[in-house]
XYZ file of C-alpha atoms in Angstrom:
128
model
C -0.667 -1.288 -4.401
C -4.317 -1.435 -3.286
C -5.900 1.877 -2.377
C -6.898 2.641 1.170
C -10.548 3.220 1.942
C -9.793 6.927 2.254
C -8.125 7.158 -1.158
C -11.028 5.270 -2.719
C -13.369 7.925 -1.324
C -11.202 10.695 -2.769
C -11.168 9.001 -6.154
C -14.957 8.654 -6.155
C -15.367 12.286 -5.096
C -13.177 13.466 -7.973
C -15.164 11.273 -10.365
C -18.509 12.619 -9.146
C -17.343 16.239 -9.339
C -16.036 15.684 -12.864
C -19.354 14.142 -13.898
C -21.249 17.106 -12.504
C -19.106 20.023 -13.629
C -16.494 18.596 -15.972
C -13.555 19.618 -13.776
C -12.498 19.195 -10.185
C -10.364 21.375 -7.954
C -8.771 20.200 -4.722
C -10.971 22.662 -2.823
C -14.118 21.055 -4.279
C -12.865 17.604 -3.344
C -12.197 18.774 0.224
C -15.688 20.269 0.440
C -17.326 17.132 -0.987
C -15.643 14.949 1.626
C -15.882 17.478 4.440
C -12.125 17.479 5.044
C -9.540 20.238 5.328
C -7.743 21.450 2.225
C -4.289 20.142 3.297
C -5.761 16.649 3.772
C -7.293 16.724 0.305
C -4.038 18.035 -1.193
C -2.068 15.198 0.381
C -4.566 12.609 -0.856
C -4.405 14.025 -4.390
C -0.597 13.777 -4.278
C -0.898 10.121 -3.314
C -3.367 9.508 -6.158
C -0.919 11.177 -8.560
C 1.818 8.784 -7.365
C -0.523 5.854 -8.026
C -1.101 7.121 -11.578
C -4.819 7.651 -10.999
C -4.988 11.441 -11.378
C -3.062 14.313 -12.924
C -2.700 17.575 -11.033
C -0.608 20.685 -11.357
C -0.283 23.076 -8.432
C -3.347 25.298 -8.153
C -4.853 23.611 -11.205
C -7.572 21.093 -11.834
C -7.460 17.473 -10.737
C -8.097 15.149 -13.659
C -8.606 11.397 -13.647
C -6.221 9.410 -15.826
C -7.629 6.544 -17.901
C -6.615 4.178 -15.121
C -8.202 6.479 -12.532
C -11.417 6.714 -14.525
C -11.670 2.922 -14.803
C -11.042 2.501 -11.077
C -13.506 5.259 -10.129
C -16.212 3.701 -12.318
C -15.545 0.308 -10.744
C -15.814 1.765 -7.242
C -18.973 3.684 -8.102
C -20.599 0.591 -9.603
C -19.705 -1.428 -6.489
C -21.230 1.232 -4.271
C -24.418 1.423 -6.386
C -24.848 -2.358 -6.446
C -24.648 -2.570 -2.667
C -26.909 0.455 -2.251
C -29.569 -1.059 -4.546
C -29.487 -4.336 -2.653
C -29.857 -2.637 0.725
C -32.639 -0.370 -0.488
C -34.569 -2.616 -2.876
C -34.133 -6.068 -1.346
C -33.656 -5.337 2.347
C -35.991 -2.344 2.290
C -33.682 0.083 4.079
C -34.475 3.771 3.968
C -32.426 5.512 1.242
C -30.323 7.522 3.691
C -29.440 4.418 5.723
C -28.757 2.405 2.561
C -26.397 5.187 1.459
C -24.439 5.202 4.732
C -24.267 1.418 4.969
C -23.186 1.098 1.313
C -20.326 3.467 1.971
C -19.117 1.205 4.781
C -19.690 -2.144 3.089
C -18.176 -1.304 -0.285
C -14.696 -1.352 1.243
C -14.912 -4.717 2.975
C -17.017 -7.009 0.780
C -15.365 -9.210 -1.813
C -16.046 -8.677 -5.505
C -17.818 -12.039 -5.596
C -20.166 -11.028 -2.778
C -20.982 -7.709 -4.452
C -21.619 -9.532 -7.730
C -24.081 -11.888 -6.037
C -25.862 -9.062 -4.217
C -26.240 -7.332 -7.556
C -27.659 -10.500 -9.127
C -30.226 -10.769 -6.347
C -31.259 -7.145 -6.857
C -31.559 -7.487 -10.629
C -33.422 -10.779 -10.636
C -36.377 -9.571 -8.674
C -35.786 -10.982 -5.236
C -38.681 -9.664 -3.197
C -38.161 -7.116 -0.488
C -37.809 -8.528 2.974
C -40.664 -7.281 5.138
C -39.845 -6.446 8.713
């Protein structure tokens, strides 16, 4: 079953926390996403059901192999869109970040691939 936008954000947050500190706790995930602890706990339970994370009560949240692959895919998608918005369209980094977060959930894989190709192949920045 495809993940909701919200669950994708939780998965990316867990991935980023693990990259930074090696381990993630539900509390850290809640703080990273600026949500309440019960909301983060419920999302983690749903990710466990999807086979994307492992979690024992009051323990660390750990990405499974499947979860790690999906988190890397989501992160790469986000970065490709962000680079296009920043480097080709010339958006300020903070705006490119916000817009990337919105667009990553609604653009097709083919569109993201083509945006990435434009960014990598030196398309000049659009001057406004």
